[in-house]
CSV table of C-alpha atoms and ligand atoms in Angstrom, one decimal:
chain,number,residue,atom,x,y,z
A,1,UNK,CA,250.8,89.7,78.2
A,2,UNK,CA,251.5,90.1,74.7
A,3,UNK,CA,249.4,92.3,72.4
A,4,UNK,CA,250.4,91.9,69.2
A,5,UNK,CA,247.4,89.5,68.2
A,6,UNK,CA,243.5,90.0,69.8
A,7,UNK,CA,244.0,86.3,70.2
A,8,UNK,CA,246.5,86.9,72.8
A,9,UNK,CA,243.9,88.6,75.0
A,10,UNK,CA,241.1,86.2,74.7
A,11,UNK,CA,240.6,86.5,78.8
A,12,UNK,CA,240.1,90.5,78.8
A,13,UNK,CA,236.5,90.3,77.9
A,14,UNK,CA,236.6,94.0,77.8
A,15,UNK,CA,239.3,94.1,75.1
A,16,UNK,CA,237.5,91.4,73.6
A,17,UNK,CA,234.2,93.7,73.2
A,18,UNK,CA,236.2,96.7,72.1
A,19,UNK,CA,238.1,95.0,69.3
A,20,UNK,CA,234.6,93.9,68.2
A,21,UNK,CA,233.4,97.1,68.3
A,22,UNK,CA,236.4,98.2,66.4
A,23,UNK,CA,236.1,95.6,63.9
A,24,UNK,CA,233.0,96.0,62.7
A,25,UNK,CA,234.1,99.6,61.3
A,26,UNK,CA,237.8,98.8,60.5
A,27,UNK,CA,237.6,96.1,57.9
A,28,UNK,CA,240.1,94.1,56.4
A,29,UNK,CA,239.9,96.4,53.8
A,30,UNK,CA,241.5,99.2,55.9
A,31,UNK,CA,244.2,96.6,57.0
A,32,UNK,CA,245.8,97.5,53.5
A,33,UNK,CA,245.6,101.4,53.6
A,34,UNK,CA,248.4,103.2,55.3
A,35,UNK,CA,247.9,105.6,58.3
A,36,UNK,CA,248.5,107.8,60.4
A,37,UNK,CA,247.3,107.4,63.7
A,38,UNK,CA,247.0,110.8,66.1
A,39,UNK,CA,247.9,109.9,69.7
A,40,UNK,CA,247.9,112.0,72.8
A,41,UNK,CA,249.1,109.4,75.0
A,42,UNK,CA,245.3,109.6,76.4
A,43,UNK,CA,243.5,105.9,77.0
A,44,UNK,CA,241.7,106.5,73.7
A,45,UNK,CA,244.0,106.8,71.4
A,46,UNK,CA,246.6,104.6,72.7
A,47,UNK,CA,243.6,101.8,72.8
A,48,UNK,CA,243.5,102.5,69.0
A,49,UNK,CA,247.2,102.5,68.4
A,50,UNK,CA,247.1,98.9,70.0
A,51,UNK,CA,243.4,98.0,67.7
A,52,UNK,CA,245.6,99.0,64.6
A,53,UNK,CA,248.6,97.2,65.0
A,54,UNK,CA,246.8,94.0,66.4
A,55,UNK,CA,244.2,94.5,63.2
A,56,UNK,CA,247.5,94.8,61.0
A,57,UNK,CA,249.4,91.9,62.1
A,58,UNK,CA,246.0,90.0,62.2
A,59,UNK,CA,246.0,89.9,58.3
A,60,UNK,CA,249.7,89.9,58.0
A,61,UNK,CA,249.0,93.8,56.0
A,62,UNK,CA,252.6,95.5,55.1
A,63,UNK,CA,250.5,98.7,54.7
A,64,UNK,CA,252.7,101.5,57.1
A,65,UNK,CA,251.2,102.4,60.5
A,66,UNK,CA,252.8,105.4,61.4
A,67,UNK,CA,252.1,107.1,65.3
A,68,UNK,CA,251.9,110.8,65.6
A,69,UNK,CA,252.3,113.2,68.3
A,70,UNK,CA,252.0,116.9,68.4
A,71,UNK,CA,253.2,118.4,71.6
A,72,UNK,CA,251.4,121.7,72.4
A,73,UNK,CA,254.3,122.2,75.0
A,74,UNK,CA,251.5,124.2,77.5
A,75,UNK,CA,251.6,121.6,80.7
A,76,UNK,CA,255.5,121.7,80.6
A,77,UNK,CA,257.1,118.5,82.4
A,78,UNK,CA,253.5,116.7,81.7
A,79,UNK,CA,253.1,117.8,78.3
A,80,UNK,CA,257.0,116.2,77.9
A,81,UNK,CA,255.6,112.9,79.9
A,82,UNK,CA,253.3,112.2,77.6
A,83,UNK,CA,255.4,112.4,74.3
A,84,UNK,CA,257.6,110.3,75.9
A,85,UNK,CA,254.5,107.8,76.7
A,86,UNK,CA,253.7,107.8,72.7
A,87,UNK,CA,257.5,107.5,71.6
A,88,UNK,CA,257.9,104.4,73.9
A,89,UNK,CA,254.7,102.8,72.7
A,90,UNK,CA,255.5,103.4,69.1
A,91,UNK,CA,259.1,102.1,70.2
A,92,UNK,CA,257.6,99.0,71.9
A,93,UNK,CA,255.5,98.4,68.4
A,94,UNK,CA,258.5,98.5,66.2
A,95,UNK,CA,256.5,101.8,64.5
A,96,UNK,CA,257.5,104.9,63.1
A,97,UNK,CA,256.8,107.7,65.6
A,98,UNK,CA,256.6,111.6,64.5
A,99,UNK,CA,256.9,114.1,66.8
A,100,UNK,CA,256.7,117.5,66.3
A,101,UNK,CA,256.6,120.5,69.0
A,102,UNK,CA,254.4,123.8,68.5
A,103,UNK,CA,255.7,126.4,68.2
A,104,UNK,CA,254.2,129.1,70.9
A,105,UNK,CA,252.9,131.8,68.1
A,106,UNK,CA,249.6,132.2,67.2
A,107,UNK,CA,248.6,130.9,63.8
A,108,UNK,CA,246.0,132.2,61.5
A,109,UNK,CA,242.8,129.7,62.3
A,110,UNK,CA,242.7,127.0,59.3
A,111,UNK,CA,238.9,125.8,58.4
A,112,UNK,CA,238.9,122.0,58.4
A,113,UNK,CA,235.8,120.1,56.4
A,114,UNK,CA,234.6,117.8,58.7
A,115,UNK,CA,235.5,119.4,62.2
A,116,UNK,CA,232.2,120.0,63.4
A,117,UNK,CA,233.4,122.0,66.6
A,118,UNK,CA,234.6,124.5,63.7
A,119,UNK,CA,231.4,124.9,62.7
A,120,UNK,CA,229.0,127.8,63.4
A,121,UNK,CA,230.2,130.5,65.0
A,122,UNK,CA,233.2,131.7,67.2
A,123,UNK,CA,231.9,131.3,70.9
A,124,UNK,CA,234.7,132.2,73.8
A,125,UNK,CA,238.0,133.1,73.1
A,126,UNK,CA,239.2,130.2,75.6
A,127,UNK,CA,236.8,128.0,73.0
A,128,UNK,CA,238.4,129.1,70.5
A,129,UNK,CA,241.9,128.7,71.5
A,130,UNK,CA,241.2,125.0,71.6
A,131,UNK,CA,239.8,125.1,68.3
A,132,UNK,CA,243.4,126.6,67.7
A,133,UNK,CA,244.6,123.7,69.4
A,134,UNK,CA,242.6,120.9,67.0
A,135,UNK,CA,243.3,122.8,63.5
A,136,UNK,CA,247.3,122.3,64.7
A,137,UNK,CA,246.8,119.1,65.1
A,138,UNK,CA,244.8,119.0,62.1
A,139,UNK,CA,247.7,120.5,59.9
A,140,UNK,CA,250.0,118.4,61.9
A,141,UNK,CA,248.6,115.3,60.7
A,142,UNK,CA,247.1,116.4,57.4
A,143,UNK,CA,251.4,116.8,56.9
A,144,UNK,CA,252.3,113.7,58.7
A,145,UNK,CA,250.5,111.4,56.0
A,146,UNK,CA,251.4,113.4,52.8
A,147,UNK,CA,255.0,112.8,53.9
A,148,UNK,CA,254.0,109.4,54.7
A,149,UNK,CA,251.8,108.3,52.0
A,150,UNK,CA,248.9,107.4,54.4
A,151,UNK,CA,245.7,108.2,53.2
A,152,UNK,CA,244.3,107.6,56.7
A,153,UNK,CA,244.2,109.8,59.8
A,154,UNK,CA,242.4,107.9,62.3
A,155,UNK,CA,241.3,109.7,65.5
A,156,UNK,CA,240.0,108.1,68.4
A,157,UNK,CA,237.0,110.0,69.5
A,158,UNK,CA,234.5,107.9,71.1
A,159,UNK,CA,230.6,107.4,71.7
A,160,UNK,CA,230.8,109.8,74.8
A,161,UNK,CA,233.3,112.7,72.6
A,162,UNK,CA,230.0,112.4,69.8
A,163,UNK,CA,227.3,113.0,72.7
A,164,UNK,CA,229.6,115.9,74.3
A,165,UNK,CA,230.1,117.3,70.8
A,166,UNK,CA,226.3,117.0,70.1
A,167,UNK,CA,225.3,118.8,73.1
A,168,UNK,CA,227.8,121.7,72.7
A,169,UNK,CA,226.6,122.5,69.5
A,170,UNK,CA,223.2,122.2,70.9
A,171,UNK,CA,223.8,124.6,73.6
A,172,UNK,CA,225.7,127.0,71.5
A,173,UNK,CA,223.4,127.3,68.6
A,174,UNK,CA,224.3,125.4,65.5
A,175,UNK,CA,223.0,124.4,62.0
A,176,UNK,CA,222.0,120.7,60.9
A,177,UNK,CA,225.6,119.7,60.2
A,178,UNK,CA,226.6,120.5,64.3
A,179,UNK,CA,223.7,118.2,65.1
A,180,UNK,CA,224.6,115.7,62.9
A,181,UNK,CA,228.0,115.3,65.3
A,182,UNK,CA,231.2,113.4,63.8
A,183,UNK,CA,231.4,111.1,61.2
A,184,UNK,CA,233.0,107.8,61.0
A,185,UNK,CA,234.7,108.4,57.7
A,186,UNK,CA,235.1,111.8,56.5
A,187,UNK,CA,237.2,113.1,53.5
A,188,UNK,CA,239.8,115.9,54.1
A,189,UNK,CA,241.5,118.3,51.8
A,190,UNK,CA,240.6,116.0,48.7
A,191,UNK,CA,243.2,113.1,49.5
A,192,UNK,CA,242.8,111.8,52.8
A,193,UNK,CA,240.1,110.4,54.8
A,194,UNK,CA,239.5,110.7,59.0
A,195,UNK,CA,238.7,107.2,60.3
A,196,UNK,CA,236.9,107.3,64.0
A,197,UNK,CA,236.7,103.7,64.6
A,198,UNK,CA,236.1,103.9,68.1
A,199,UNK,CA,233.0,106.1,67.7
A,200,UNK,CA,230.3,103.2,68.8
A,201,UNK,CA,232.5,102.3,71.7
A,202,UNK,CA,232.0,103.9,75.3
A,203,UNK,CA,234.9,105.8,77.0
A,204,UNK,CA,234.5,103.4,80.4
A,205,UNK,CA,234.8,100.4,78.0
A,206,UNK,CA,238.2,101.6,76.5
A,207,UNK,CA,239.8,102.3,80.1
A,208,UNK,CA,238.2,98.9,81.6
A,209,UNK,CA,239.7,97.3,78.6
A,210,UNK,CA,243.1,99.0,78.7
A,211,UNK,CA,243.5,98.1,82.3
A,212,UNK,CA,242.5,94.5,81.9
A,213,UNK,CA,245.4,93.9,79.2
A,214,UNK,CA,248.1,96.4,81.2
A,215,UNK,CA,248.1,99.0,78.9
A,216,UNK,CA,249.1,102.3,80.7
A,217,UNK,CA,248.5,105.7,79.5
A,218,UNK,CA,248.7,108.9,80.2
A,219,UNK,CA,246.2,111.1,82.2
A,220,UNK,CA,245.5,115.0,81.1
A,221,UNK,CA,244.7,116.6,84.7
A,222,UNK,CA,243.6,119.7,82.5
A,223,UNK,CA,240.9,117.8,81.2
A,224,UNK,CA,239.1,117.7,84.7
A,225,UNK,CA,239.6,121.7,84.7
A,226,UNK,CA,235.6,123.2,83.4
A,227,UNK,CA,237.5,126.1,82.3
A,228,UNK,CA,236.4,125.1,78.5
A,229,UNK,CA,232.9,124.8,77.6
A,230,UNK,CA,233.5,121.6,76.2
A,231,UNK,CA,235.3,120.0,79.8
A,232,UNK,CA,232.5,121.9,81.5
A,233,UNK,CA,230.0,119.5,79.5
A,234,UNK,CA,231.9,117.3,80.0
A,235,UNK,CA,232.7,117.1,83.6
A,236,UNK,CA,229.4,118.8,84.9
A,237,UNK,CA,226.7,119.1,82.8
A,238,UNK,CA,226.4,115.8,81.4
A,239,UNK,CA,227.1,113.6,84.4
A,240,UNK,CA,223.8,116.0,86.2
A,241,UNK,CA,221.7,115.3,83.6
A,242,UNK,CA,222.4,111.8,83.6
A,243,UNK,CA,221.4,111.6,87.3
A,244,UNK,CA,217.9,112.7,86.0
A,245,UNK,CA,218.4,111.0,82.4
A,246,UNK,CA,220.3,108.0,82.3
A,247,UNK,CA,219.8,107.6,78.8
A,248,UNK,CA,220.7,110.9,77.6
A,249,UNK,CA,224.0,109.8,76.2
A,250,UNK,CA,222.1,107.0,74.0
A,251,UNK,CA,219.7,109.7,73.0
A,252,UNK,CA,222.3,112.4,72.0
A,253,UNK,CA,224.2,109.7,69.7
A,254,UNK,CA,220.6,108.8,67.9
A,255,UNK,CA,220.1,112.3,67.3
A,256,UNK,CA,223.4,112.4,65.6
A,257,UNK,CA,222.8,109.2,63.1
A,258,UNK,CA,219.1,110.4,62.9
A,259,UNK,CA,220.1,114.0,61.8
A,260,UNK,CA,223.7,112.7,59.7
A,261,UNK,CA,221.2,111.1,57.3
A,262,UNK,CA,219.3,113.9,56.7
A,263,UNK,CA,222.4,115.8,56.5
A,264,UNK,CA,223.7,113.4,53.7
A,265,UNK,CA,220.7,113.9,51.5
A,266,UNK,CA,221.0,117.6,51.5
A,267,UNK,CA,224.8,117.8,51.0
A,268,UNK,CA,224.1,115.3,48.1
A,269,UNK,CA,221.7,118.0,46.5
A,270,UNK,CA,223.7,120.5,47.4
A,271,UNK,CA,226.9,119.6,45.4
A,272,UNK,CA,224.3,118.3,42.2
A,273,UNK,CA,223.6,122.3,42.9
A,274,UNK,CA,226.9,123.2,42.7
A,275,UNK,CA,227.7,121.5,39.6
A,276,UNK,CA,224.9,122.5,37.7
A,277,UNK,CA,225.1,126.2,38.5
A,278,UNK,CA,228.3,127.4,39.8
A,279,UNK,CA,231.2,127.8,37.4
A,280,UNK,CA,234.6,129.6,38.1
A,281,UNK,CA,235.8,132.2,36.2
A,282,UNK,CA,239.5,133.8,35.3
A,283,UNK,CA,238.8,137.9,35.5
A,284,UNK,CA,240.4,140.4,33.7
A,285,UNK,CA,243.1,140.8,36.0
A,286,UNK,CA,244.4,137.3,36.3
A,287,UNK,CA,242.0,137.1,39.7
A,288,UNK,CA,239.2,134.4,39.5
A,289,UNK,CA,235.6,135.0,40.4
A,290,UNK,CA,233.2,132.4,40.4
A,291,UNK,CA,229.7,132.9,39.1
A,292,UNK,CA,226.9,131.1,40.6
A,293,UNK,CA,224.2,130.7,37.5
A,294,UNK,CA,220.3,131.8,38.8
A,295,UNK,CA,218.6,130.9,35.6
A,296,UNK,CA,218.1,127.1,34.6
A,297,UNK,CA,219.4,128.1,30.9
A,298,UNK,CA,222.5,125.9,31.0
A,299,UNK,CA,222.9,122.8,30.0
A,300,UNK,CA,224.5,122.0,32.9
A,301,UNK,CA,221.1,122.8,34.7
A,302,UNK,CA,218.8,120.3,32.3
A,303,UNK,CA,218.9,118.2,35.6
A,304,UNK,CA,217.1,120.6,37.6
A,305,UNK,CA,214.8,122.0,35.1
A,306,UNK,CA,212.0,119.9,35.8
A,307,UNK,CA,212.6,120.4,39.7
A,308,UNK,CA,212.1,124.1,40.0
A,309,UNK,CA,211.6,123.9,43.3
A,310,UNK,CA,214.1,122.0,44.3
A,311,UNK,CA,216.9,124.0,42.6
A,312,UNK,CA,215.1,127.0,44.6
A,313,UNK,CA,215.4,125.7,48.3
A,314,UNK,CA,217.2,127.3,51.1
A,315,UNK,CA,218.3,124.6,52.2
A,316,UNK,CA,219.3,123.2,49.3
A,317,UNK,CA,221.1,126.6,48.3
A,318,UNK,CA,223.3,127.1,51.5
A,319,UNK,CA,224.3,123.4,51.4
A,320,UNK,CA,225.6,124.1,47.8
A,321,UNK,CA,227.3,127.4,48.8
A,322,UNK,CA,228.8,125.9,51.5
A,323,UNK,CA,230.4,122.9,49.5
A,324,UNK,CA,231.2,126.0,47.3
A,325,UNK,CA,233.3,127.7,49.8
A,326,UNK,CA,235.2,124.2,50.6
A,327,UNK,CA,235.8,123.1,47.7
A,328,UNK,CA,237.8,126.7,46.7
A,329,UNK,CA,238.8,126.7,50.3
A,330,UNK,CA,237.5,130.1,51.0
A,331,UNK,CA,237.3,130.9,54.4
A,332,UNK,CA,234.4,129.9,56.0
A,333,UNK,CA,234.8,130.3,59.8
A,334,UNK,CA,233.9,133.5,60.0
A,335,UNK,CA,230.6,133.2,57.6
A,336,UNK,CA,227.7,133.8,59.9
A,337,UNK,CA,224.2,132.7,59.2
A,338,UNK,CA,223.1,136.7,58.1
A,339,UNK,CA,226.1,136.1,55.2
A,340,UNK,CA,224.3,133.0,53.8
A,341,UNK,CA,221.4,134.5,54.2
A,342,UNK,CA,222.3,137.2,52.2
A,343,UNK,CA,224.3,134.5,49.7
A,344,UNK,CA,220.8,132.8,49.4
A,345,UNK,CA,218.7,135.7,48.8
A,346,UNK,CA,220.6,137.1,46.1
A,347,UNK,CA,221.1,133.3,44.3
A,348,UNK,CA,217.2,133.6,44.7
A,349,UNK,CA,216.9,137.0,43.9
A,350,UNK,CA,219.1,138.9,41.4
A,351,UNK,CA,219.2,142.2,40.3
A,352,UNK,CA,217.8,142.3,37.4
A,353,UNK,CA,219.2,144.9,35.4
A,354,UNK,CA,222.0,143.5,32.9
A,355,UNK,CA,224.7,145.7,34.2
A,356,UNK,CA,226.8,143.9,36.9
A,357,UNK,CA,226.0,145.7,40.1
A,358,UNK,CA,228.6,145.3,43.7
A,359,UNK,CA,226.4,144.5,46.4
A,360,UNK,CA,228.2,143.8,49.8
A,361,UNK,CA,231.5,142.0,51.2
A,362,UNK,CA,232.2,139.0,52.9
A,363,UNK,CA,234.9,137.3,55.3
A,364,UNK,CA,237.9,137.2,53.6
A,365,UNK,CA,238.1,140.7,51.9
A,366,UNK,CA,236.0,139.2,49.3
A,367,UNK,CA,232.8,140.4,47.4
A,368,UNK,CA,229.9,140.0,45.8
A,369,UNK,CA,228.7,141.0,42.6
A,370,UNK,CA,225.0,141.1,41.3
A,371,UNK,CA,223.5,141.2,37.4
A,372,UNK,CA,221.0,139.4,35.4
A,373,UNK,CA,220.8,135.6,35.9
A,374,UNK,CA,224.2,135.5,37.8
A,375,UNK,CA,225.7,136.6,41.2
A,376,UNK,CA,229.8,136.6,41.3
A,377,UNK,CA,231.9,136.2,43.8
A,378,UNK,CA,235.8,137.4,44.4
A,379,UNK,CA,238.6,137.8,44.0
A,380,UNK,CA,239.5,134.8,45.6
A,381,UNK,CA,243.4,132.9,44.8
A,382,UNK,CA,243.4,129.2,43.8
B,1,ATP,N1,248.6,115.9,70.9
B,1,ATP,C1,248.0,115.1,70.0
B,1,ATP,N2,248.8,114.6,69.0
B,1,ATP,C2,248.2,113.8,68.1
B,1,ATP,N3,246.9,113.4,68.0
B,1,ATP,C3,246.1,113.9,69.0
B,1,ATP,C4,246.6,114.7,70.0
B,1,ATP,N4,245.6,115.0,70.9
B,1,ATP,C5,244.5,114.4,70.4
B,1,ATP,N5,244.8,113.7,69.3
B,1,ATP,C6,243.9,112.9,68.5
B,1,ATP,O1,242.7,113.6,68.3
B,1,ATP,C7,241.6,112.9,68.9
B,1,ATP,C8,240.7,113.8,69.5
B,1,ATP,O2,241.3,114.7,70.4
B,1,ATP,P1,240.7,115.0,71.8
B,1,ATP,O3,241.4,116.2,72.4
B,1,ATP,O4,239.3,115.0,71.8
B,1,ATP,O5,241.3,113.6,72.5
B,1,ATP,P2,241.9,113.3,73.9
B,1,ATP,O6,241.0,113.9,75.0
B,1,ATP,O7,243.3,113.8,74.0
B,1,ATP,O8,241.7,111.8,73.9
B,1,ATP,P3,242.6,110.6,73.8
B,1,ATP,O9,244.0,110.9,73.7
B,1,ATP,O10,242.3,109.8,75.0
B,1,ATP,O11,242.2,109.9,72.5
B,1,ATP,C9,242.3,111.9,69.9
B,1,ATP,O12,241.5,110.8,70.1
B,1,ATP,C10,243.6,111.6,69.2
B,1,ATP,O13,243.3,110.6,68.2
């Protein structure tokens, strides 16, 4: 069967459902925007290899497609199966393939934006070595499209990756933004955006559909291992509670879009917070501090003046410190909620003697700084 067009699958009504499903997110609008696609060789990525290029030869788009692969090199012969399994796809499509091999060392963890398994908290080291694992392929393909020109990345997580994600920050303890799960669109590091266009589809739809049209794809036997919390989920805890709850997958995703809407709202006011009251500022020694404003005397702080309380909420606060910290890029991951706490209190509550006063450290070897009307933070490097 060819594969080039959806048209030339018309009697797979599962691929017929899923390029729906994956149509009604990636428009013909994202036909003309190159990307960079991240596949594993797994079912659900190589399912959106194939949606891409079908979607792209569907409106005849020249915009590039480009398949990449980051071999982790950790399940030897297997690990080398499935690069090959990617290569021979992207071969097959007439696309560029990059592949790149990690390199065994241990790299300094990155904080990405919109991973929410990044978010709150370090759990097990085993956890955390997969988070390892996601910020490579993060870099990896963060790389892969500046070299390329994409602004894409598109990942293909799933509805059933959203509901595992949900539920593992759930379990683990998180804020709002863990409940709120992954997004569909998210920017990352200013330029690019993360497309998850399968994220409404079901896993068992993507398989059912791949086998209908012939697609193979490769299997990752480590995934059935619960030595990770998140295969443990995975593998045992959900598929129990769904003997008791069928629904709980359904109910796990509505969480998500209920709580990514509140979510929105407060990162909205939390970056009008942000502009109006936090400036950044050269010091004397070439380092740059930046100042967070606590008074509404600014200009820039008109817009809040006649919503005292607003500009005064928690919430609101940590939301803006936190789009702080990504926007500088300061390092986030190991901010715990006592250190925005802290952050919040003293934006709430200066010192309020003139003289500027040091008043703790944070991650990062940085520190904070306390006087009337302002609390300073630094050194950090641009
Ligand atoms: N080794 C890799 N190289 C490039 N991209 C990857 C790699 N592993 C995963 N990705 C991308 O990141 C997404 C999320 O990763 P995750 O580990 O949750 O996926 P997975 O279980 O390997 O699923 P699948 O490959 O079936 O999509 C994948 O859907 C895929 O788009």
């Amino acid at each position: 069967m060819k594969l080039d067009n959806p048209d030339d699958c018309v009697d797979s009504d599962a691929w017929l459902g899923l390029w729906t499903a994956f149509r009604t997110i990636w428009t013909e609008e994202a036909d003309r925007i190159g990307v960079v696609v991240g596949c594993s060789g797994g079912a659900d990525s190589v399912a959106l290899v194939r949606l891409i290029e079908a979607a792209r030869r569907q409106t005849a788009s020249p915009a590039s497609l480009v398949i990449a692969h980051l071999n982790h090199g950790l399940r030897g012969e297997d690990s080398d199966r499935d690069e090959a399994h990617v290569r021979s796809l992207a071969e097959e499509l007439g696309r560029e393939v990059v592949v790149q091999r990690q390199k065994q060392s241990r790299q300094a963890p990155v904080q990405y934006d919109d991973d929410p398994d990044d978010r709150g908290g370090s759990g097990q080291r085993l956890d955390s070595d997969e988070a390892s694992l996601r910020q490579a392929r993060r870099r990896f393909l963060v790389q892969t499209a500046k070299q390329h020109g994409c602004r894409y990345i598109a990942l293909a997580h799933t509805a059933d990756d959203q509901a595992e994600t949900v539920l593992h920050h759930v379990l683990r303890g998180t804020g709002s933004a863990g409940v709120s799960g992954m997004a569909i669109s998210t920017p990352i590091e200013i330029d690019f955006i993360v497309r998850r266009p399968l994220l409404n589809v079901r896993r068992t739809l993507v398989r059912q559909a791949l086998t209908e049209i012939r697609q193979t794809w490769r299997e990752d036997l480590s995934n059935q291992e619960s030595r990770y919390t998140r295969n443990w989920i995975r593998n045992e805890i959900l598929p129990a509670i769904r003997q008791r709850l069928p629904g709980v997958d359904a109910s796990l995703i509505r969480l998500a879009e209920n709580q990514s809407q509140t979510d929105e709202l407060l990162t909205r006011f939390g970056r009008q917070w942000f502009d109006a009251f936090v400036s950044c500022v050269l010091g004397s020694d070439s380092s740059r501090w930046l100042r967070i404003q606590t008074s509404f005397d600014r200009d820039a702080s008109r817009l809040w003046k006649h919503d005292h309380e607003l500009a005064r909420d928690r919430a609101v606060i940590t939301r803006g410190l936190q789009w702080m910290f990504q926007q500088y890029q300061l390092p986030m991951r190991d901010m715990t909620q006592t250190h925005w706490h802290r952050l919040c209190d003293l934006v709430l509550k200066p010192h309020d003697e003139p003289e500027m006063r040091s008043v703790g450290h944070l991650p990062g070897r940085m520190e904070m700084k306390s006087e009337l009307h302002a609390v300073w933070i630094g050194p950090i490097r641009l």
